């Protein structure tokens, strides 16, 4: 009897060893943490669509070195501490080989130290605040950074629109928003413009009337709104209701299929910087747009495109890595050269950031996007050291 029991216990534990994902297995496990619900749900939904499409493509083509990719997708509910909890589980229980996420810089900043400590490479497709990759040498981003994006925004206002005065609406609790505000303020002022008013709000606010009344009184020629689409849509509406007609200008955080659904015609004639345009005639872009449309019946926003690229960049690194160990994948990722993404070619610099093209989008009637210009940031427009890119020496392992 005892022997039978022992055999039973043994076979149960053997069985669980085989099915436990932590026991190795024959799959490449990629943890994906994104906001699928909560205030910026659209960021995560689009991103997961892009990542899923990349995974389906590679799995249909035989996987990575014969192994299928398994995505472990988790919803952080647009919450930074939940993002940290999920990534902790990824590295302690799920034993993922690599991590993709997040969109919002504050959430990537919260999660990055955990991936870093566990030596599991984490790649964010779209977090632009410099702090993210300063968390350590296992943390990468395949998009541009805010010192450059902010300079592009300020330069566009000062040069292309010839604005001499501007106001800013900033979300004080959001690292992305405050980071951009600092750069825009510095560069616009250096280019001869004057910031005549700064007002703040908090993500999720519904009523912006007090701030807008105050901004209107200072009569700016443009208003910078470095925020996320849900707040921006409402701010645009309430600004127009108040008789403020000047262009609003923002960054990539505006991009969402929901932006126009919220702000409508109040957004016409406003501008934002972005990672790509779905109207780009490049065949690579058009193939991606058509494939995405066939799956989702909508145009892919920048989140879908940057996330699709990030997943493919990670898969490519895993393919080149000599093993599935974190440090091996990290080194292969760092060695990525001119990866031909939909949002531009990706080579990581010494800070593990990508240097990528920026497009300035003009919002037209009906919510269509026209490429106003491809922004080349002039050397003189780049922010000074305090706001600039992280130090050139990679931080030591934490
Ligand atoms: N860049 C934003 C951030 O870092 C996130 C974002 C990227 C939002 C692209 C929309 C589109 O917080």
Short mmCIF file of C-alpha atoms and ligand atoms in Angstrom, two decimals:
data_model
loop_
_atom_site.label_atom_id
_atom_site.label_comp_id
_atom_site.label_asym_id
_atom_site.label_seq_id
_atom_site.Cartn_x
_atom_site.Cartn_y
_atom_site.Cartn_z
CA UNK A 1 0.00 0.00 0.00
CA UNK A 2 2.77 2.34 1.05
CA UNK A 3 4.56 1.65 -2.20
CA UNK A 4 1.45 2.40 -4.24
CA UNK A 5 1.02 5.67 -2.37
CA UNK A 6 4.63 6.61 -2.98
CA UNK A 7 4.29 5.78 -6.67
CA UNK A 8 1.18 7.90 -6.79
CA UNK A 9 2.87 10.85 -5.11
CA UNK A 10 5.85 10.47 -7.39
CA UNK A 11 3.79 10.38 -10.54
CA UNK A 12 1.70 13.37 -9.42
CA UNK A 13 4.79 15.42 -8.75
CA UNK A 14 6.31 14.30 -12.03
CA UNK A 15 3.14 15.28 -13.79
CA UNK A 16 3.10 18.70 -12.20
CA UNK A 17 6.75 19.16 -13.06
CA UNK A 18 5.85 18.66 -16.70
CA UNK A 19 2.90 20.99 -16.70
CA UNK A 20 4.41 23.64 -14.45
CA UNK A 21 5.49 26.40 -16.79
CA UNK A 22 8.42 27.08 -14.50
CA UNK A 23 9.89 23.71 -15.29
CA UNK A 24 11.32 24.72 -18.63
CA UNK A 25 8.98 23.28 -21.20
CA UNK A 26 9.17 23.74 -24.90
CA UNK A 27 7.67 27.19 -25.18
CA UNK A 28 9.05 30.68 -25.15
CA UNK A 29 7.07 32.47 -22.44
CA UNK A 30 6.64 36.21 -22.83
CA UNK A 31 4.89 38.18 -20.06
CA UNK A 32 2.80 41.09 -21.32
CA UNK A 33 1.51 43.67 -18.81
CA UNK A 34 -0.83 46.30 -20.15
CA UNK A 35 -3.87 48.41 -19.19
CA UNK A 36 -6.84 46.45 -20.54
CA UNK A 37 -9.28 48.23 -18.23
CA UNK A 38 -9.21 51.53 -16.32
CA UNK A 39 -8.57 55.09 -17.42
CA UNK A 40 -6.27 54.33 -20.37
CA UNK A 41 -7.69 50.94 -21.37
CA UNK A 42 -7.30 51.78 -25.03
CA UNK A 43 -3.51 51.93 -24.72
CA UNK A 44 -3.35 48.36 -23.50
CA UNK A 45 -6.00 46.93 -25.80
CA UNK A 46 -4.30 48.28 -28.93
CA UNK A 47 -0.89 47.18 -27.67
CA UNK A 48 -2.03 43.63 -26.97
CA UNK A 49 -3.64 43.49 -30.41
CA UNK A 50 -0.28 44.38 -31.96
CA UNK A 51 1.67 41.90 -29.81
CA UNK A 52 -0.82 39.10 -30.44
CA UNK A 53 -0.59 39.68 -34.18
CA UNK A 54 3.23 39.44 -34.04
CA UNK A 55 3.03 36.24 -31.95
CA UNK A 56 0.49 34.64 -34.28
CA UNK A 57 2.71 35.44 -37.26
CA UNK A 58 5.81 33.91 -35.75
CA UNK A 59 3.96 30.86 -34.42
CA UNK A 60 2.40 30.24 -37.84
CA UNK A 61 5.89 30.35 -39.29
CA UNK A 62 7.13 27.66 -36.90
CA UNK A 63 7.91 29.67 -33.77
CA UNK A 64 11.32 30.72 -32.49
CA UNK A 65 13.95 28.07 -33.20
CA UNK A 66 11.15 25.51 -33.23
CA UNK A 67 9.50 26.69 -29.99
CA UNK A 68 6.07 28.27 -30.00
CA UNK A 69 5.65 31.65 -28.32
CA UNK A 70 3.24 31.67 -25.39
CA UNK A 71 1.99 35.11 -24.33
CA UNK A 72 0.99 35.59 -20.70
CA UNK A 73 -1.20 38.69 -20.95
CA UNK A 74 -2.14 40.47 -17.71
CA UNK A 75 -4.32 43.54 -17.13
CA UNK A 76 -2.82 46.11 -14.73
CA UNK A 77 -6.06 48.12 -14.73
CA UNK A 78 -4.15 51.34 -15.59
CA UNK A 79 -2.55 51.18 -12.15
CA UNK A 80 1.18 51.46 -11.40
CA UNK A 81 1.22 49.29 -8.27
CA UNK A 82 -0.77 46.59 -10.04
CA UNK A 83 1.83 46.70 -12.84
CA UNK A 84 4.55 46.03 -10.25
CA UNK A 85 2.54 43.15 -8.75
CA UNK A 86 2.07 41.51 -12.14
CA UNK A 87 5.74 41.75 -13.06
CA UNK A 88 6.68 40.28 -9.67
CA UNK A 89 4.47 37.30 -10.48
CA UNK A 90 5.96 37.02 -13.98
CA UNK A 91 9.48 36.64 -12.60
CA UNK A 92 8.77 34.63 -9.45
CA UNK A 93 5.96 32.24 -10.45
CA UNK A 94 5.51 32.22 -14.21
CA UNK A 95 9.24 32.27 -14.92
CA UNK A 96 8.83 34.19 -18.13
CA UNK A 97 11.79 34.51 -20.47
CA UNK A 98 11.06 38.11 -21.44
CA UNK A 99 8.60 40.90 -20.67
CA UNK A 100 6.75 43.40 -22.88
CA UNK A 101 5.12 46.49 -21.30
CA UNK A 102 3.91 49.05 -20.42
CA UNK A 103 2.68 52.03 -22.39
CA UNK A 104 2.39 54.68 -19.66
CA UNK A 105 5.80 55.74 -18.37
CA UNK A 106 4.69 55.82 -14.71
CA UNK A 107 3.69 52.16 -14.93
CA UNK A 108 6.90 51.10 -16.70
CA UNK A 109 8.91 52.98 -14.08
CA UNK A 110 7.08 51.09 -11.30
CA UNK A 111 7.68 47.67 -12.87
CA UNK A 112 11.19 48.03 -14.30
CA UNK A 113 13.20 47.57 -11.06
CA UNK A 114 11.53 44.17 -10.55
CA UNK A 115 12.49 42.90 -14.01
CA UNK A 116 15.96 44.37 -13.49
CA UNK A 117 16.49 42.59 -10.16
CA UNK A 118 15.36 39.28 -11.64
CA UNK A 119 17.59 39.83 -14.71
CA UNK A 120 14.68 39.30 -17.09
CA UNK A 121 14.77 41.65 -20.10
CA UNK A 122 11.85 44.07 -20.30
CA UNK A 123 11.07 46.03 -23.45
CA UNK A 124 8.56 48.86 -23.48
CA UNK A 125 7.14 49.67 -26.90
CA UNK A 126 6.03 53.20 -26.08
CA UNK A 127 7.04 54.63 -22.68
CA UNK A 128 8.95 57.77 -23.55
CA UNK A 129 10.06 59.19 -20.19
CA UNK A 130 13.88 58.95 -19.79
CA UNK A 131 13.61 57.45 -16.27
CA UNK A 132 12.29 54.12 -17.58
CA UNK A 133 15.53 52.76 -19.02
CA UNK A 134 17.59 54.33 -16.22
CA UNK A 135 16.25 51.54 -14.03
CA UNK A 136 18.96 49.23 -15.30
CA UNK A 137 20.64 47.36 -18.11
CA UNK A 138 17.82 44.82 -18.59
CA UNK A 139 15.33 47.59 -19.44
CA UNK A 140 14.91 48.66 -23.08
CA UNK A 141 12.56 50.82 -25.11
CA UNK A 142 11.97 50.66 -28.87
CA UNK A 143 10.65 54.24 -29.18
CA UNK A 144 12.00 57.78 -28.98
CA UNK A 145 12.33 59.65 -25.67
CA UNK A 146 10.56 62.76 -24.37
CA UNK A 147 13.50 65.17 -24.44
CA UNK A 148 13.42 64.73 -28.22
CA UNK A 149 9.63 64.55 -28.51
CA UNK A 150 9.23 67.66 -26.30
CA UNK A 151 11.78 69.55 -28.37
CA UNK A 152 9.88 68.57 -31.54
CA UNK A 153 6.64 69.92 -30.05
CA UNK A 154 8.20 73.21 -28.91
CA UNK A 155 10.10 73.69 -32.17
CA UNK A 156 6.94 73.09 -34.20
CA UNK A 157 5.06 75.75 -32.24
CA UNK A 158 7.89 78.29 -32.39
CA UNK A 159 9.03 77.70 -36.00
CA UNK A 160 6.24 76.18 -38.04
CA UNK A 161 3.35 77.96 -36.33
CA UNK A 162 5.47 80.98 -35.47
CA UNK A 163 3.86 81.21 -32.03
CA UNK A 164 5.34 83.74 -29.63
CA UNK A 165 3.29 82.86 -26.57
CA UNK A 166 1.93 79.61 -25.18
CA UNK A 167 0.16 78.12 -22.19
CA UNK A 168 0.56 74.62 -20.77
CA UNK A 169 -1.94 72.20 -19.22
CA UNK A 170 -0.04 69.51 -17.31
CA UNK A 171 -1.08 66.36 -15.43
CA UNK A 172 1.08 66.79 -12.32
CA UNK A 173 0.88 63.17 -11.14
CA UNK A 174 1.97 61.69 -14.47
CA UNK A 175 5.72 61.27 -15.11
CA UNK A 176 5.19 61.46 -18.86
CA UNK A 177 3.24 64.71 -18.63
CA UNK A 178 5.57 66.49 -16.20
CA UNK A 179 8.65 65.31 -18.13
CA UNK A 180 7.30 66.71 -21.38
CA UNK A 181 6.18 69.95 -19.73
CA UNK A 182 9.71 70.63 -18.51
CA UNK A 183 11.25 70.12 -21.93
CA UNK A 184 8.58 72.05 -23.85
CA UNK A 185 8.88 74.94 -21.43
CA UNK A 186 12.66 75.10 -21.73
CA UNK A 187 12.89 74.71 -25.49
CA UNK A 188 9.99 77.02 -26.39
CA UNK A 189 11.46 79.74 -24.16
CA UNK A 190 14.94 79.26 -25.63
CA UNK A 191 13.50 79.61 -29.13
CA UNK A 192 12.15 83.05 -28.25
CA UNK A 193 8.65 82.09 -27.09
CA UNK A 194 7.04 82.97 -23.79
CA UNK A 195 5.10 80.60 -21.54
CA UNK A 196 2.34 82.88 -20.29
CA UNK A 197 0.48 80.40 -18.05
CA UNK A 198 0.76 76.88 -16.64
CA UNK A 199 -2.26 75.06 -15.21
CA UNK A 200 -2.49 71.55 -13.86
CA UNK A 201 -5.09 68.80 -13.72
CA UNK A 202 -5.25 65.18 -12.65
CA UNK A 203 -5.96 62.19 -14.85
CA UNK A 204 -9.65 61.39 -14.72
CA UNK A 205 -10.79 64.96 -13.95
CA UNK A 206 -14.03 65.83 -15.69
CA UNK A 207 -14.21 69.59 -15.24
CA UNK A 208 -11.40 71.78 -16.57
CA UNK A 209 -13.31 75.07 -16.55
CA UNK A 210 -11.37 76.84 -13.80
CA UNK A 211 -8.00 76.14 -15.47
CA UNK A 212 -9.26 77.04 -18.93
CA UNK A 213 -10.76 80.33 -17.74
CA UNK A 214 -7.42 81.26 -16.26
CA UNK A 215 -5.52 80.22 -19.43
CA UNK A 216 -7.89 82.19 -21.63
CA UNK A 217 -7.14 85.32 -19.63
CA UNK A 218 -3.46 85.13 -20.54
CA UNK A 219 -4.28 84.98 -24.25
CA UNK A 220 -1.80 82.36 -25.50
CA UNK A 221 -1.30 81.71 -29.22
CA UNK A 222 -1.15 77.95 -28.64
CA UNK A 223 -1.84 75.64 -25.69
CA UNK A 224 0.43 72.67 -25.01
CA UNK A 225 -1.41 69.70 -23.51
CA UNK A 226 1.10 66.92 -22.83
CA UNK A 227 -1.46 64.41 -21.54
CA UNK A 228 -3.40 61.26 -22.40
CA UNK A 229 -6.28 61.00 -24.87
CA UNK A 230 -9.14 60.69 -22.38
CA UNK A 231 -8.33 63.97 -20.61
CA UNK A 232 -7.24 65.71 -23.82
CA UNK A 233 -10.58 65.00 -25.51
CA UNK A 234 -12.47 66.66 -22.66
CA UNK A 235 -10.04 69.58 -22.40
CA UNK A 236 -10.46 70.28 -26.14
CA UNK A 237 -14.25 70.25 -25.85
CA UNK A 238 -14.38 72.52 -22.82
CA UNK A 239 -11.79 74.90 -24.33
CA UNK A 240 -13.89 75.36 -27.49
CA UNK A 241 -17.03 75.82 -25.38
CA UNK A 242 -15.24 78.69 -23.65
CA UNK A 243 -14.39 80.33 -26.95
CA UNK A 244 -10.71 79.34 -26.91
CA UNK A 245 -9.92 78.77 -30.59
CA UNK A 246 -6.12 78.49 -30.67
CA UNK A 247 -4.50 75.15 -31.61
CA UNK A 248 -3.84 72.63 -28.87
CA UNK A 249 -0.55 70.77 -29.25
CA UNK A 250 0.40 67.51 -27.57
CA UNK A 251 2.47 64.36 -27.78
CA UNK A 252 2.02 60.66 -28.48
CA UNK A 253 -0.24 60.26 -25.43
CA UNK A 254 -3.05 61.73 -27.52
CA UNK A 255 -3.10 58.81 -29.88
CA UNK A 256 -6.05 56.50 -29.50
CA UNK A 257 -8.99 55.51 -31.57
CA UNK A 258 -10.98 56.99 -28.65
CA UNK A 259 -9.51 60.52 -28.87
CA UNK A 260 -11.91 61.79 -31.51
CA UNK A 261 -14.79 59.83 -30.01
CA UNK A 262 -14.35 61.95 -26.87
CA UNK A 263 -13.24 65.34 -28.26
CA UNK A 264 -14.90 65.34 -31.69
CA UNK A 265 -14.66 68.45 -33.87
CA UNK A 266 -13.19 70.41 -30.94
CA UNK A 267 -9.91 68.73 -31.93
CA UNK A 268 -9.91 69.87 -35.56
CA UNK A 269 -6.79 71.90 -36.32
CA UNK A 270 -4.86 70.66 -33.30
CA UNK A 271 -1.56 68.80 -33.50
CA UNK A 272 0.35 66.01 -31.79
CA UNK A 273 3.63 64.21 -32.28
CA UNK A 274 3.49 60.51 -32.95
CA UNK A 275 5.47 57.36 -33.73
CA UNK A 276 3.98 56.72 -37.13
CA UNK A 277 1.04 57.46 -39.38
CA UNK A 278 -1.25 54.70 -40.68
CA UNK A 279 -1.46 56.75 -43.91
CA UNK A 280 2.27 56.34 -44.58
CA UNK A 281 2.59 54.90 -48.09
CA UNK A 282 5.64 52.77 -47.23
CA UNK A 283 4.70 49.20 -48.29
CA UNK A 284 5.85 47.84 -44.91
CA UNK A 285 3.43 50.18 -43.13
CA UNK A 286 0.59 49.46 -45.53
CA UNK A 287 1.00 45.70 -45.16
CA UNK A 288 0.81 46.06 -41.39
CA UNK A 289 -2.24 48.36 -41.63
CA UNK A 290 -4.07 45.96 -43.95
CA UNK A 291 -3.26 42.87 -41.89
CA UNK A 292 -4.41 44.66 -38.74
CA UNK A 293 -7.59 45.90 -40.39
CA UNK A 294 -8.39 42.37 -41.50
CA UNK A 295 -8.22 41.23 -37.88
CA UNK A 296 -9.80 44.18 -36.08
CA UNK A 297 -11.73 46.14 -38.65
CA UNK A 298 -10.09 49.40 -37.51
CA UNK A 299 -6.98 51.41 -38.28
CA UNK A 300 -4.08 50.51 -36.00
CA UNK A 301 -3.07 53.43 -33.78
CA UNK A 302 0.55 54.07 -32.77
CA UNK A 303 0.19 51.79 -29.76
CA UNK A 304 -0.66 48.81 -31.94
CA UNK A 305 2.21 49.64 -34.30
CA UNK A 306 4.87 50.22 -31.63
CA UNK A 307 3.77 47.10 -29.72
CA UNK A 308 3.85 44.98 -32.89
CA UNK A 309 7.39 46.22 -33.52
CA UNK A 310 8.49 45.64 -29.92
CA UNK A 311 7.23 42.05 -29.96
CA UNK A 312 9.05 41.34 -33.20
CA UNK A 313 12.24 42.93 -31.88
CA UNK A 314 12.05 40.75 -28.75
CA UNK A 315 11.37 37.59 -30.79
CA UNK A 316 14.30 38.40 -33.05
CA UNK A 317 16.60 38.80 -30.04
CA UNK A 318 15.37 35.53 -28.50
CA UNK A 319 16.08 33.81 -31.82
CA UNK A 320 19.66 35.09 -31.85
CA UNK A 321 20.30 34.42 -28.15
CA UNK A 322 22.38 31.30 -27.40
CA UNK A 323 19.93 30.32 -24.62
CA UNK A 324 16.66 31.39 -23.02
CA UNK A 325 18.45 32.76 -19.96
CA UNK A 326 17.71 36.40 -19.18
CA UNK A 327 21.29 37.68 -19.61
CA UNK A 328 21.63 35.88 -22.97
CA UNK A 329 18.42 37.46 -24.28
CA UNK A 330 19.47 40.82 -22.85
CA UNK A 331 22.75 40.76 -24.73
CA UNK A 332 21.05 39.74 -27.98
CA UNK A 333 18.52 42.54 -27.53
CA UNK A 334 21.28 45.09 -26.94
CA UNK A 335 22.93 43.94 -30.17
CA UNK A 336 19.81 44.69 -32.27
CA UNK A 337 20.85 46.60 -35.39
CA UNK A 338 18.54 48.47 -37.76
CA UNK A 339 15.57 46.23 -37.06
CA UNK A 340 13.10 47.17 -39.81
CA UNK A 341 10.01 48.12 -37.78
CA UNK A 342 6.75 49.58 -39.01
CA UNK A 343 7.52 52.66 -36.87
CA UNK A 344 11.10 52.99 -38.14
CA UNK A 345 14.40 51.15 -37.90
CA UNK A 346 15.50 50.25 -34.38
CA UNK A 347 19.03 50.23 -33.05
CA UNK A 348 19.39 50.68 -29.29
CA UNK A 349 21.84 53.34 -28.13
CA UNK A 350 24.05 52.96 -25.05
CA UNK A 351 21.07 53.89 -22.84
CA UNK A 352 18.95 51.13 -24.43
CA UNK A 353 16.69 53.73 -26.04
CA UNK A 354 15.82 53.85 -29.73
CA UNK A 355 16.38 56.89 -31.90
CA UNK A 356 13.38 57.07 -34.21
CA UNK A 357 11.59 59.42 -36.57
CA UNK A 358 8.83 61.68 -35.20
CA UNK A 359 5.80 62.74 -37.19
CA UNK A 360 3.61 65.76 -36.43
CA UNK A 361 -0.03 64.87 -37.01
CA UNK A 362 -2.75 67.40 -37.74
CA UNK A 363 -6.25 66.33 -36.72
CA UNK A 364 -8.74 66.97 -39.51
CA UNK A 365 -12.50 66.91 -39.67
CA UNK A 366 -13.93 63.48 -39.01
CA UNK A 367 -10.91 62.52 -36.94
CA UNK A 368 -8.58 61.74 -39.81
CA UNK A 369 -4.89 62.35 -39.31
CA UNK A 370 -2.77 64.23 -41.82
CA UNK A 371 0.99 64.20 -41.56
CA UNK A 372 1.77 67.89 -41.12
CA UNK A 373 5.51 67.34 -41.13
CA UNK A 374 8.23 64.83 -40.36
CA UNK A 375 10.02 66.58 -37.57
CA UNK A 376 13.76 66.86 -37.57
CA UNK A 377 14.73 68.34 -34.27
CA UNK A 378 17.40 70.97 -34.79
CA UNK A 379 20.46 70.57 -32.59
CA UNK A 380 19.76 73.99 -31.11
CA UNK A 381 16.29 72.91 -30.06
CA UNK A 382 17.47 69.95 -28.01
CA UNK A 383 17.04 70.44 -24.28
CA UNK A 384 20.02 71.03 -22.05
CA UNK A 385 21.54 68.42 -19.75
CA UNK A 386 18.94 68.65 -16.98
CA UNK A 387 16.18 67.48 -19.28
CA UNK A 388 18.21 65.52 -21.73
CA UNK A 389 18.77 61.82 -22.26
CA UNK A 390 20.10 59.61 -19.45
CA UNK A 391 23.87 59.46 -18.86
CA UNK A 392 25.86 57.70 -21.53
CA UNK A 393 27.24 55.12 -19.09
CA UNK A 394 24.85 52.23 -18.57
CA UNK A 395 23.80 52.06 -14.92
CA UNK A 396 25.15 49.15 -12.93
CA UNK A 397 22.94 46.22 -12.15
CA UNK A 398 20.62 46.97 -9.30
N1 LIG B 1 4.62 57.90 -24.40
C1 LIG B 1 3.58 57.75 -23.41
C2 LIG B 1 4.22 57.59 -22.04
O1 LIG B 1 5.37 57.34 -21.95
C3 LIG B 1 2.66 56.62 -23.71
C4 LIG B 1 2.03 56.59 -25.08
C5 LIG B 1 2.75 56.21 -26.19
C6 LIG B 1 0.72 56.90 -25.25
C7 LIG B 1 2.18 56.18 -27.47
C8 LIG B 1 0.15 56.89 -26.51
C9 LIG B 1 0.89 56.55 -27.62
O2 LIG B 1 3.60 57.68 -21.02
#
